[in-house]
Amino acid sequence: MPDTVRVREDDLRAFVERALTSVGVDEAQARIVGDVLVAADRRGIESHGVARLRWFYVDRIRNGRIAARPSYEIVRERGTTLLLDAGNGLGHPASHFAMTRTIEKAREKGIALAAVRNSNHYGIAGYYAMMALEHDMIGICTTDSAHFAVPTFGSTRMQGTNPFAFAIPANEEPAFVLDFATTTVTYGKLEVYERKALPLKPGWAVDGRGNPTTDPAVRHTDGSLLPLGGFGTDSGGHKGYGLGALAEILTGVLAAGWFGASLTLEERPDAPSGITSHFFGAVRIDALRDPHEFKRDLDRELRTFKQSAPAPGQTRVYVAGEIEHENELAFRRHGIPLIGPVIDDLDELARDLGIEPVRRIAA
Amino acid sequence: MIGEEPSKIRAHEAAERDFIVRALRAVDVSESDAHDVADVLVAADLRGVESHGIARLDMFYVRRIEAGVVNARPNYTALSDRPTQFALDAGNGLGHPAGIFAMRKAIEKARDNGLAFATVRNSNHYGIAAYYAMMALDHGLIGLSMTNSTHLAVPTFGRQKTQGTNPIAVAIPAGEHPPFVLDMATTGVTFGRLEVSERKGKALKPGWAVDAEGRETLDPATAMTKGALLPLGGYGTGNGGHKGYGLGALVEILCGVLAGGLFGTSLGLDERGLHGGTVSHFFGAFRIDALRDGDAFRRDLDRELRTFDESTPVPGAGRVVTAGEPERAFTERYRSEGVPIDPKVWEGIDAMAERLRIEKLERFTVA
């Protein structure tokens, strides 16, 4: 297994574009996917970056499950709203399209929302919320996904990790970017613990009957994730469940896409596609108050958190998006690290597709 | 209180509402504002959220008006009034009428323009967040409501209180199924839950609270006197405490900062102290038919919610419910059986009635 390598973000983006155009995706769409995946890796969210390029996107296009050249249909459009049918194309360009329109509409009308159906996995939710920042707007984004989690007191998988993202611009401080799964942990975390043979923490997962478990092999025994807040209601598990259900209502139900029992699918390579729906929002700050004053106040607010005293044994208090922002600064300077199995997989993909592999930074 | 048997000493809903109006009229609140407050407080008691009902009438509202820190007759100022946005300065009046006023504006604007948001600053405690979100349901709209509050919770890895219980409420209309009504504090539990544990002499659960140094504690007295609440997800990041902290901070930003009200260190106040104009709120309303046919949406939401209702429960658990269902069951029950009011709360409101020289709230006892 090769060691971790570092790559320039431009080189990584170019590789994603090469891979996707070689399977028939048009250049503009491939560029957007490259941008979203590289943003995930640059922010240190490796689970949602190029590690998924082959399995989630290239393979599904090659086996015909995702349309390489989708036709978008605007199902309904009003001054402040948009419903898009993404024609079972890649989720990233469809989402980029919808969020761009949402921002344009918000510029005209103050606020706007969009829903997208018949789409696919779109990478990190934070990317689309963050598109609003340069327009002095607040960005909002959520998506549903194949089901991994039980509802409170349930034993059947009823919802995905259904993330919410909010991005709010500050002045000197990095933006407030909250991007979180509504489950306690993601499925990827179970994979990591299984590989390391470590017991799970209480509050992460249940077995096939819905009872709490710490068995790291729970994925193979019909187990499921728990909502944020854990098992039952004592520590607020019903709140995480409610947030997850809210995400599915705002996406699948509001977009007239897939929802409920029809989303109860393993996220396998042969799973049906076009099942994912998304939701976007943009809010102009200056319709409520002067944006410069707002951003200066947000600086003060964020500093109040950051400068508050840490608990014993802790070094500092962070605000949402700060760790990812620091990763971006470091990885822009030193290159994005790709661990052995990931670079190995990308090299193999390059050979399969007959394209140039990812260029590394010379050691 | 949550986790306790409801009190057997009850009041009729209508009598409770009249009593709250009497009390507020006695301290010079207008008839219309007094009715707004009564409506919100009675809704809380009916929904089984006793901590936010009549239990707070004296300490949070009447006494603050008597002390002159909250205005009985506030002047509202519209800071911004656009087709989809409205920003209000509530003139340090009671939070409930200001909340109802702003949410009505959001609803009107959403009916005209598809969706709308409203902020309110220089306001006060507004009761249950769900009340305002649910106002949208009568109009077939999705409703959103949030508020910040005096600080009770630490951030992840912190030891100083930087945010309140900062609730988020969302109400979404269904067809035949009751609506989806999510109303959640962004802390693991509310302060009231610590009080219940202390009264019962029970240890706290992990993930609820920290001591003065920011270390997790299971002792209710330690948590209540010098400690603080933890965000939803508990201590540290292992169980997602940073997500609850992030949500709480989001509410603080959308309320205090976006409304141009107080935020940050200026909200580090004693929740029960005499202060006013500290709180800001955020409201939203959204027309479903701006995106898809409203009837088709409601039918689909029925199906979605029933999928949850009908899913297999864990052995030993009753069944799976959707957000808002327990509160709806309480409301039905207490409408017919009377509203339960804790004996300690009765003492307090009786004393208040004597002080204000108003007729006491009529009560009856159930078996």
XYZ file of C-alpha atoms in Angstrom:
730
model
C 0.000 0.000 0.000
C 1.472 3.386 -0.966
C 2.033 6.045 1.671
C 0.114 9.281 2.004
C 0.915 11.700 -0.809
C 0.218 15.397 -1.170
C -1.355 16.957 -4.229
C -2.084 20.509 -5.389
C -5.766 21.307 -5.438
C -5.613 22.369 -9.104
C -4.080 19.034 -10.056
C -6.691 17.140 -8.092
C -9.507 19.157 -9.648
C -8.072 18.551 -13.110
C -7.970 14.823 -12.420
C -11.636 14.702 -11.419
C -12.492 16.600 -14.617
C -10.448 14.172 -16.727
C -12.119 11.181 -15.120
C -15.640 12.497 -15.543
C -15.273 13.860 -19.069
C -13.810 10.498 -20.104
C -17.122 8.843 -19.134
C -19.182 11.413 -21.039
C -19.864 14.205 -18.514
C -19.642 17.630 -20.126
C -16.744 19.837 -19.128
C -18.695 22.468 -17.229
C -20.428 19.841 -15.082
C -17.204 17.913 -14.509
C -15.522 21.114 -13.325
C -18.239 21.666 -10.723
C -17.943 18.120 -9.393
C -14.172 18.592 -9.223
C -14.616 21.801 -7.287
C -17.000 20.255 -4.743
C -14.921 17.108 -4.181
C -11.676 19.048 -3.860
C -13.357 21.487 -1.461
C -14.235 18.519 0.779
C -10.648 17.214 0.781
C -9.242 20.700 1.268
C -11.526 21.198 4.272
C -10.390 17.869 5.744
C -13.698 16.075 5.109
C -11.967 13.163 3.383
C -15.018 10.912 3.529
C -16.813 13.175 1.023
C -13.970 14.031 -1.326
C -12.185 12.227 -4.142
C -12.317 8.989 -2.145
C -15.849 8.673 -3.528
C -15.059 9.597 -7.113
C -15.001 6.073 -8.462
C -17.636 4.332 -6.380
C -20.273 7.046 -6.124
C -19.911 8.826 -9.449
C -17.719 7.295 -12.184
C -18.913 3.714 -11.694
C -22.557 4.762 -11.547
C -22.205 6.716 -14.769
C -20.366 3.830 -16.442
C -23.051 1.321 -15.503
C -25.751 3.702 -16.709
C -27.322 4.406 -13.321
C -26.558 8.116 -13.339
C -27.160 10.150 -16.522
C -23.891 11.679 -17.784
C -25.801 14.283 -19.806
C -29.024 14.913 -17.884
C -31.858 17.145 -19.059
C -32.945 19.523 -16.322
C -36.607 20.387 -16.029
C -37.851 23.410 -14.126
C -41.018 22.010 -12.636
C -42.213 25.194 -10.954
C -40.700 28.625 -10.667
C -41.890 31.721 -8.813
C -40.236 34.971 -7.809
C -38.760 33.431 -4.661
C -38.837 29.690 -5.373
C -37.650 27.025 -7.781
C -38.318 23.299 -8.121
C -35.845 21.492 -10.353
C -35.943 17.942 -11.686
C -32.277 17.072 -12.157
C -32.914 14.334 -14.735
C -30.978 11.758 -12.669
C -27.734 13.604 -13.303
C -24.841 14.111 -10.896
C -25.930 15.903 -7.735
C -23.181 18.536 -7.690
C -23.934 20.388 -10.954
C -27.692 20.212 -10.286
C -27.155 21.660 -6.825
C -24.762 24.304 -8.104
C -27.391 25.289 -10.685
C -30.185 25.441 -8.097
C -28.139 27.382 -5.538
C -26.962 29.848 -8.194
C -30.592 30.507 -9.150
C -31.548 30.777 -5.486
C -28.894 33.434 -4.933
C -30.075 35.377 -8.024
C -33.648 35.255 -6.795
C -32.633 36.309 -3.296
C -30.762 39.277 -4.774
C -34.033 40.356 -6.426
C -36.498 39.443 -3.712
C -34.557 39.315 -0.442
C -34.924 35.573 0.186
C -35.320 32.511 -2.009
C -35.605 28.744 -1.707
C -35.130 25.874 -4.142
C -35.797 22.158 -4.066
C -34.202 19.585 -6.379
C -35.439 16.054 -7.064
C -34.336 13.121 -9.198
C -30.764 13.911 -8.229
C -27.835 12.018 -6.759
C -25.264 12.300 -4.000
C -23.971 15.889 -4.003
C -20.878 15.760 -1.778
C -20.589 18.165 1.175
C -23.650 20.222 2.053
C -21.421 23.054 3.243
C -20.217 23.788 -0.294
C -23.604 25.018 -1.508
C -24.411 26.980 1.643
C -21.003 28.669 1.298
C -21.827 29.803 -2.253
C -23.981 32.519 -0.616
C -21.104 34.034 1.379
C -19.513 36.156 -1.344
C -22.911 37.740 -2.007
C -23.297 38.856 1.616
C -26.055 36.321 2.005
C -26.779 33.537 4.441
C -26.776 30.144 2.712
C -28.837 27.138 3.766
C -28.708 23.599 2.426
C -29.935 20.127 3.275
C -30.262 16.778 1.510
C -31.761 13.387 2.142
C -29.948 10.133 1.480
C -30.416 6.390 1.526
C -31.561 5.288 4.987
C -29.021 4.394 7.674
C -30.668 5.545 10.895
C -33.551 4.443 13.093
C -36.082 6.908 14.508
C -36.256 7.256 18.303
C -37.498 3.925 19.765
C -37.565 2.400 16.282
C -35.758 -0.652 14.954
C -36.146 -0.058 11.192
C -34.000 2.338 9.220
C -36.134 5.354 8.417
C -33.768 8.142 7.489
C -30.334 8.991 6.174
C -27.562 10.954 7.785
C -29.500 13.963 6.375
C -27.085 16.836 6.903
C -27.921 20.507 7.346
C -25.513 23.282 6.402
C -25.673 26.987 7.241
C -23.085 29.535 6.114
C -23.071 33.083 7.493
C -20.520 35.717 6.431
C -18.371 37.544 9.008
C -15.961 40.422 8.447
C -12.421 39.619 9.668
C -13.286 36.259 11.176
C -13.759 33.249 8.899
C -17.434 32.663 8.086
C -19.636 30.655 10.455
C -20.125 27.375 8.572
C -22.172 24.732 10.349
C -22.377 21.485 8.361
C -23.530 18.478 10.334
C -25.140 15.081 9.911
C -28.309 14.718 11.992
C -27.086 11.299 13.146
C -24.606 11.132 16.045
C -21.892 9.845 13.743
C -21.748 8.972 10.061
C -21.615 5.503 8.587
C -17.968 6.101 7.702
C -17.144 6.338 11.411
C -18.497 2.810 11.958
C -16.248 1.587 9.137
C -13.219 3.172 10.808
C -14.036 1.611 14.197
C -14.635 -1.763 12.602
C -11.252 -1.624 10.858
C -9.581 -0.762 14.146
C -11.714 -3.311 16.070
C -12.606 -0.649 18.642
C -15.928 -0.743 20.494
C -18.377 1.952 19.377
C -19.382 4.639 21.869
C -22.837 4.394 23.407
C -25.271 6.570 21.484
C -23.878 5.771 18.047
C -25.690 2.662 16.868
C -28.324 -0.001 17.499
C -28.485 -3.671 16.550
C -31.060 -5.214 14.206
C -33.748 -5.186 16.903
C -33.137 -1.560 17.747
C -31.280 -2.152 21.008
C -28.212 -0.013 21.769
C -24.952 -1.707 20.885
C -21.226 -0.982 20.923
C -20.356 -3.850 18.549
C -18.090 -2.444 15.809
C -19.343 -5.086 13.323
C -22.880 -3.767 13.678
C -22.996 -2.874 9.972
C -23.044 -6.571 9.112
C -25.787 -7.531 11.544
C -28.609 -5.273 10.330
C -27.591 -2.547 12.716
C -28.312 1.129 12.166
C -27.102 4.552 13.175
C -28.781 6.511 15.972
C -29.960 10.112 15.586
C -27.938 12.922 17.195
C -28.662 12.687 20.938
C -28.434 8.886 20.955
C -30.835 6.163 22.070
C -34.270 7.104 23.450
C -35.179 10.573 24.632
C -33.003 11.034 27.761
C -30.214 12.888 26.008
C -32.335 14.381 23.245
C -32.274 11.560 20.658
C -35.767 12.656 19.618
C -34.315 16.023 18.605
C -31.801 14.478 16.223
C -34.561 12.239 14.886
C -36.801 15.278 14.412
C -34.068 17.171 12.564
C -33.429 14.185 10.298
C -37.150 13.865 9.557
C -37.306 17.620 8.884
C -34.526 17.246 6.296
C -36.375 14.430 4.546
C -39.639 16.430 4.506
C -37.942 19.562 3.121
C -36.215 17.509 0.425
C -37.968 14.284 -0.598
C -41.532 15.317 0.264
C -41.327 19.006 -0.702
C -39.518 18.258 -3.966
C -41.976 15.421 -4.757
C -39.003 13.072 -4.957
C -38.403 9.784 -3.157
C -39.111 9.520 0.567
C -40.228 7.112 3.265
C -39.958 3.398 2.647
C -38.697 3.886 -0.922
C -35.456 5.339 0.423
C -34.730 2.306 2.604
C -31.785 1.164 0.538
C -28.205 0.258 1.181
C -25.780 2.692 -0.362
C -24.406 0.016 -2.697
C -22.959 0.557 -6.167
C -26.057 -1.080 -7.676
C -28.558 0.937 -5.619
C -31.149 2.824 -7.666
C -30.184 6.359 -8.601
C -32.148 9.565 -8.901
C -33.510 8.922 -5.410
C -31.914 11.933 -3.761
C -33.526 15.334 -3.226
C -31.975 18.572 -1.959
C -33.118 21.887 -0.496
C -31.377 25.284 -0.761
C -31.966 28.746 0.631
C -30.379 32.193 0.457
C -31.139 35.250 2.578
C -29.935 38.781 1.858
C -28.639 40.269 5.073
C -29.119 43.898 3.997
C -32.874 43.431 3.770
C -32.824 43.119 7.561
C -29.868 45.265 8.634
C -26.721 46.918 7.326
C -24.462 44.031 6.233
C -21.224 45.709 7.347
C -22.552 46.258 10.833
C -23.869 42.711 10.829
C -20.513 41.252 9.833
C -18.657 43.305 12.418
C -21.134 42.155 15.071
C -20.705 38.566 13.936
C -16.937 38.969 14.378
C -17.583 40.032 17.973
C -19.989 37.160 18.551
C -17.602 34.552 17.130
C -14.731 35.974 19.188
C -16.864 35.694 22.316
C -16.996 31.956 21.718
C -13.369 31.607 20.698
C -12.045 33.631 23.608
C -14.168 31.902 26.229
C -12.230 29.834 28.768
C -11.681 26.164 27.870
C -12.616 23.272 30.162
C -9.785 21.505 32.048
C -7.609 19.495 29.648
C -8.885 21.387 26.617
C -6.852 23.938 24.745
C -9.471 26.085 23.048
C -13.085 26.639 22.091
C -13.799 26.551 18.351
C -16.666 27.909 16.284
C -18.398 26.029 13.477
C -16.273 25.894 10.335
C -13.073 27.023 12.045
C -11.279 23.667 11.945
C -12.184 23.222 8.278
C -10.982 26.759 7.570
C -7.630 26.009 9.215
C -7.333 22.826 7.153
C -7.913 24.884 4.019
C -5.142 27.320 4.924
C -2.695 24.510 5.644
C -3.603 22.321 2.668
C -3.495 25.254 0.254
C 0.078 25.872 1.346
C 1.334 22.296 1.713
C -0.964 20.413 -0.645
C -3.910 18.158 0.105
C -2.967 14.862 1.771
C -4.432 11.727 0.198
C -3.989 8.528 2.200
C -2.571 5.364 0.603
C -5.819 3.554 -0.206
C -7.306 6.686 -1.788
C -4.378 7.542 -4.076
C -4.112 3.861 -4.934
C -7.767 3.825 -5.953
C -7.375 6.992 -8.046
C -4.330 5.545 -9.824
C -6.250 2.400 -10.619
C -9.140 4.515 -11.885
C -6.702 6.430 -14.141
C -5.481 3.134 -15.626
C -9.054 1.901 -16.120
C -10.115 5.083 -17.870
C -6.843 5.500 -19.779
C -6.289 8.981 -18.382
C -3.283 10.685 -16.829
C -3.037 9.954 -13.071
C -3.150 12.591 -10.320
C 0.050 14.605 -10.263
C 1.807 14.477 -6.845
C 3.838 17.179 -5.220
C 7.487 16.097 -5.386
C 8.600 14.905 -1.922
C -42.848 19.006 34.958
C -41.332 16.620 32.480
C -40.805 13.184 33.910
C -43.318 13.668 36.706
C -46.961 12.731 37.121
C -49.191 15.680 36.246
C -50.610 17.596 39.200
C -54.101 16.600 40.294
C -55.028 20.194 40.993
C -56.364 21.514 37.724
C -57.750 24.624 36.098
C -60.055 24.942 33.120
C -58.303 26.244 30.051
C -60.677 29.216 29.713
C -60.332 30.116 33.400
C -56.542 29.967 33.161
C -56.608 32.261 30.154
C -58.877 34.764 31.945
C -56.663 34.699 35.017
C -53.517 35.479 33.029
C -55.341 38.355 31.324
C -56.480 39.675 34.753
C -52.941 39.560 36.114
C -51.431 41.378 33.145
C -54.233 43.948 32.991
C -53.489 44.680 36.662
C -49.974 45.785 35.687
C -51.328 47.897 32.807
C -50.733 45.563 29.837
C -53.267 46.260 27.062
C -56.223 43.916 26.664
C -54.997 42.655 23.316
C -51.406 42.065 24.472
C -52.636 40.314 27.621
C -54.703 37.948 25.473
C -51.684 37.168 23.328
C -49.604 36.243 26.384
C -52.438 34.161 27.832
C -52.834 32.286 24.562
C -49.165 31.330 24.420
C -48.874 30.367 28.107
C -52.045 28.262 28.074
C -50.873 26.553 24.874
C -47.651 25.588 26.692
C -49.502 24.142 29.700
C -51.898 22.265 27.411
C -48.970 20.807 25.477
C -47.420 19.497 28.698
C -44.575 22.030 28.556
C -45.327 23.215 32.095
C -41.985 24.931 32.483
C -43.076 27.508 29.895
C -46.665 28.096 30.959
C -48.329 29.857 33.866
C -45.386 28.798 36.065
C -43.465 31.730 34.604
C -46.221 34.331 34.708
C -45.129 36.051 37.895
C -41.341 35.831 37.807
C -40.762 36.345 34.083
C -43.523 38.749 33.147
C -45.553 40.401 35.932
C -42.636 41.134 38.267
C -40.477 42.500 35.488
C -43.240 44.895 34.492
C -43.772 45.886 38.139
C -40.034 46.507 38.482
C -40.125 48.680 35.384
C -37.552 46.613 33.471
C -40.133 45.465 30.878
C -42.555 47.942 29.289
C -46.256 47.267 29.747
C -47.038 49.615 26.839
C -44.150 49.327 24.390
C -43.707 51.289 21.156
C -42.918 49.046 18.217
C -40.576 50.324 15.509
C -40.302 48.689 12.092
C -36.567 48.761 11.327
C -37.016 47.223 7.895
C -40.178 46.406 5.967
C -39.539 44.732 2.601
C -41.638 42.353 0.512
C -40.016 39.256 2.059
C -38.424 40.611 5.224
C -39.463 42.465 8.325
C -37.327 43.656 11.233
C -39.000 44.879 14.416
C -37.765 46.637 17.527
C -40.249 45.501 20.177
C -39.642 48.477 22.479
C -38.761 46.189 25.393
C -42.335 44.935 25.605
C -43.516 41.416 26.383
C -42.174 38.840 23.926
C -45.460 37.109 23.116
C -47.365 40.006 21.492
C -44.201 41.051 19.657
C -43.691 37.482 18.452
C -47.295 37.179 17.292
C -47.084 40.568 15.547
C -43.871 39.656 13.709
C -45.031 36.161 12.789
C -48.274 37.620 11.367
C -46.158 39.952 9.234
C -44.085 37.001 8.020
C -47.251 35.068 7.162
C -48.784 38.009 5.249
C -45.608 38.567 3.297
C -45.220 34.856 2.572
C -48.768 34.713 1.216
C -47.892 37.518 -1.189
C -44.331 36.564 -2.067
C -43.895 32.858 -1.383
C -41.758 33.161 1.712
C -40.703 35.669 4.337
C -38.539 36.086 7.421
C -38.933 38.451 10.355
C -36.561 39.392 13.170
C -37.442 40.982 16.506
C -34.992 42.708 18.842
C -35.354 44.478 22.188
C -37.919 41.862 23.193
C -38.416 39.507 26.115
C -39.054 35.843 26.875
C -41.746 34.673 24.438
C -42.826 31.309 25.902
C -42.844 28.222 23.657
C -41.244 28.580 20.223
C -43.757 26.137 18.702
C -46.661 28.555 19.203
C -45.397 30.961 16.557
C -44.316 28.275 14.084
C -47.776 26.708 14.424
C -49.465 30.016 13.528
C -48.423 29.250 9.940
C -50.402 25.997 9.889
C -53.808 27.730 9.700
C -52.665 29.310 6.458
C -51.269 26.094 4.988
C -47.748 27.447 5.380
C -44.578 26.044 6.892
C -43.665 28.045 10.007
C -40.303 28.627 11.666
C -39.513 30.201 15.027
C -36.341 30.626 17.081
C -35.277 32.695 20.040
C -32.133 33.340 21.985
C -32.150 33.676 25.751
C -29.962 34.464 28.707
C -26.986 32.150 28.747
C -27.247 28.740 30.396
C -24.979 26.532 28.282
C -21.268 26.132 27.606
C -19.841 25.691 24.107
C -18.058 22.425 23.254
C -14.829 22.224 25.325
C -15.705 25.499 27.074
C -16.457 26.379 30.687
C -18.128 29.792 30.303
C -21.778 30.088 29.375
C -22.023 31.481 25.865
C -25.549 30.575 24.797
C -29.044 29.866 26.020
C -31.231 26.843 25.454
C -31.937 28.596 22.106
C -34.873 26.583 20.774
C -35.782 25.980 17.134
C -39.376 25.226 16.144
C -40.654 24.155 12.727
C -44.314 23.392 11.943
C -45.345 21.703 8.680
C -48.980 21.032 7.743
C -50.045 17.510 6.751
C -53.411 16.342 5.364
C -55.210 13.871 7.622
C -52.197 13.224 9.819
C -51.589 15.849 12.506
C -48.885 18.342 11.503
C -45.180 17.805 12.016
C -44.213 20.140 14.887
C -40.588 20.023 15.952
C -39.800 22.277 18.932
C -36.413 21.599 20.447
C -33.966 23.254 22.763
C -30.477 23.021 21.275
C -29.167 21.907 24.674
C -29.354 18.220 25.690
C -31.997 19.039 28.296
C -33.523 22.214 29.709
C -32.820 23.669 33.124
C -36.223 22.403 34.279
C -34.991 18.852 33.818
C -32.148 19.479 36.283
C -34.698 20.812 38.776
C -36.777 17.641 38.455
C -33.691 15.471 39.076
C -32.817 17.499 42.153
C -36.339 17.285 43.547
C -36.331 13.528 43.081
C -32.797 13.140 44.429
C -31.709 11.478 41.201
C -28.334 11.742 39.475
C -28.189 13.525 36.142
C -27.503 11.542 32.986
C -24.187 11.907 31.169
C -24.346 14.609 28.526
C -26.616 16.979 30.439
C -24.456 19.357 32.444
C -21.020 20.507 33.586
C -19.655 21.971 36.819
C -18.110 25.431 37.234
C -14.829 24.266 35.639
C -16.567 22.804 32.603
C -16.133 19.176 33.700
C -19.081 16.884 33.200
C -21.112 16.415 36.399
C -23.960 14.111 37.403
C -24.821 16.085 40.538
C -27.934 18.247 40.029
C -27.021 20.754 42.770
C -23.512 21.307 41.379
C -24.890 21.774 37.874
C -27.624 24.160 38.962
C -25.658 26.398 41.286
C -22.331 26.898 39.555
C -22.452 24.727 36.474
C -24.063 24.949 33.072
C -26.038 22.926 30.555
C -24.313 21.019 27.747
C -25.330 21.364 24.099
C -27.383 18.599 22.454
C -24.939 15.725 21.885
C -23.277 16.176 25.282
C -19.703 16.791 26.394
C -16.963 17.073 23.760
C -17.352 15.882 20.198
C -17.620 12.079 20.666
C -21.408 12.099 20.527
C -21.856 15.190 18.395
C -21.870 17.859 21.125
C -20.315 20.238 18.606
C -23.478 19.902 16.495
C -25.759 21.017 19.320
C -23.315 23.811 20.119
C -23.322 24.847 16.451
C -27.119 24.881 16.339
C -27.273 26.975 19.509
C -24.751 29.417 18.047
C -26.762 29.532 14.802
C -29.861 30.580 16.749
C -27.837 33.196 18.626
C -26.603 34.604 15.286
C -30.001 34.541 13.518
C -31.656 36.137 16.542
C -29.307 38.433 18.450
C -26.838 39.355 15.705
C -29.149 39.452 12.669
C -31.894 41.287 14.573
C -29.328 43.802 15.825
C -30.160 42.949 19.441
C -28.000 41.868 22.361
C -25.641 38.928 21.945
C -22.392 37.531 23.265
C -21.249 38.532 26.740
C -24.145 40.981 27.182
C -26.510 38.009 27.514
C -24.630 36.498 30.452
C -27.456 37.290 32.869
C -29.329 35.439 35.578
C -32.317 33.907 33.788
C -34.567 34.709 36.748
C -33.218 38.184 37.376
C -34.897 41.514 36.743
C -33.872 42.538 33.255
C -35.607 43.425 30.013
C -35.114 43.943 26.303
C -32.422 41.281 26.230
C -34.008 38.782 23.871
C -34.311 38.569 20.076
C -36.406 36.259 17.925
C -36.417 34.988 14.348
C -39.512 33.883 12.409
C -40.183 32.451 8.977
C -43.151 31.422 6.846
C -43.128 29.558 3.574
C -45.843 28.798 1.027
C -45.747 25.163 -0.019
C -47.564 25.815 -3.303
C -44.719 28.047 -4.433
C -42.869 24.760 -4.963
C -45.514 22.106 -5.558
C -49.250 21.533 -5.329
C -50.248 21.963 -1.670
C -52.742 19.082 -1.561
C -50.321 16.652 -3.158
C -47.670 17.732 -0.631
C -50.014 17.176 2.316
C -50.985 13.725 1.053
C -47.317 12.826 0.638
C -46.496 14.136 4.104
C -49.302 11.955 5.513
C -47.610 8.952 3.896
C -44.196 9.995 5.167
C -45.376 10.509 8.754
C -47.354 7.247 8.746
C -44.233 5.421 7.613
C -42.631 6.549 10.868
C -45.749 5.858 12.962
C -46.005 2.334 11.592
C -42.327 1.404 11.777
C -41.340 -1.425 14.118
C -40.446 -0.257 17.635
C -37.570 -1.472 19.793
C -38.635 -4.366 22.042
C -40.101 -2.831 25.189
C -40.758 0.612 23.698
C -44.344 1.623 23.025
C -44.158 2.839 19.461
C -42.448 5.270 17.152
C -44.015 8.747 17.121
C -43.370 11.833 15.019
C -42.481 15.301 16.268
C -45.397 17.045 17.982
C -47.424 13.925 18.706
C -46.821 13.686 22.489
C -47.727 17.381 22.890
C -50.890 16.886 20.853
C -51.908 13.949 23.054
C -51.386 16.097 26.170
C -53.452 18.884 24.661
C -56.410 16.610 23.970
C -56.205 15.098 27.420
C -55.847 18.370 29.339
C -58.597 20.058 27.313
C -61.026 17.499 28.675
C -59.466 16.783 32.106
C -58.331 20.308 32.939
C -54.849 21.832 32.894
C -52.561 20.387 35.607
C -50.743 23.005 37.668
C -48.011 22.060 40.120
C -48.832 22.730 43.827
C -45.776 25.001 44.113
C -46.952 26.966 41.099
C -50.425 27.287 42.662
C -48.806 28.808 45.771
C -46.966 31.299 43.609
C -49.915 32.419 41.511
C -52.192 32.631 44.562
C -49.680 34.913 46.266
C -49.408 36.939 43.064
C -53.209 37.271 42.867
C -53.259 38.621 46.436
C -50.479 41.052 45.676
C -52.241 42.291 42.533
C -55.666 42.229 44.272
C -57.225 40.161 41.530
C -59.534 37.175 41.726
C -57.638 33.910 42.158
C -57.601 31.205 39.512
C -60.423 28.738 40.117
C -59.260 25.150 40.646
C -60.602 21.633 40.933
C -59.087 18.304 41.879
C -59.078 15.136 39.813
C -58.844 11.628 41.238
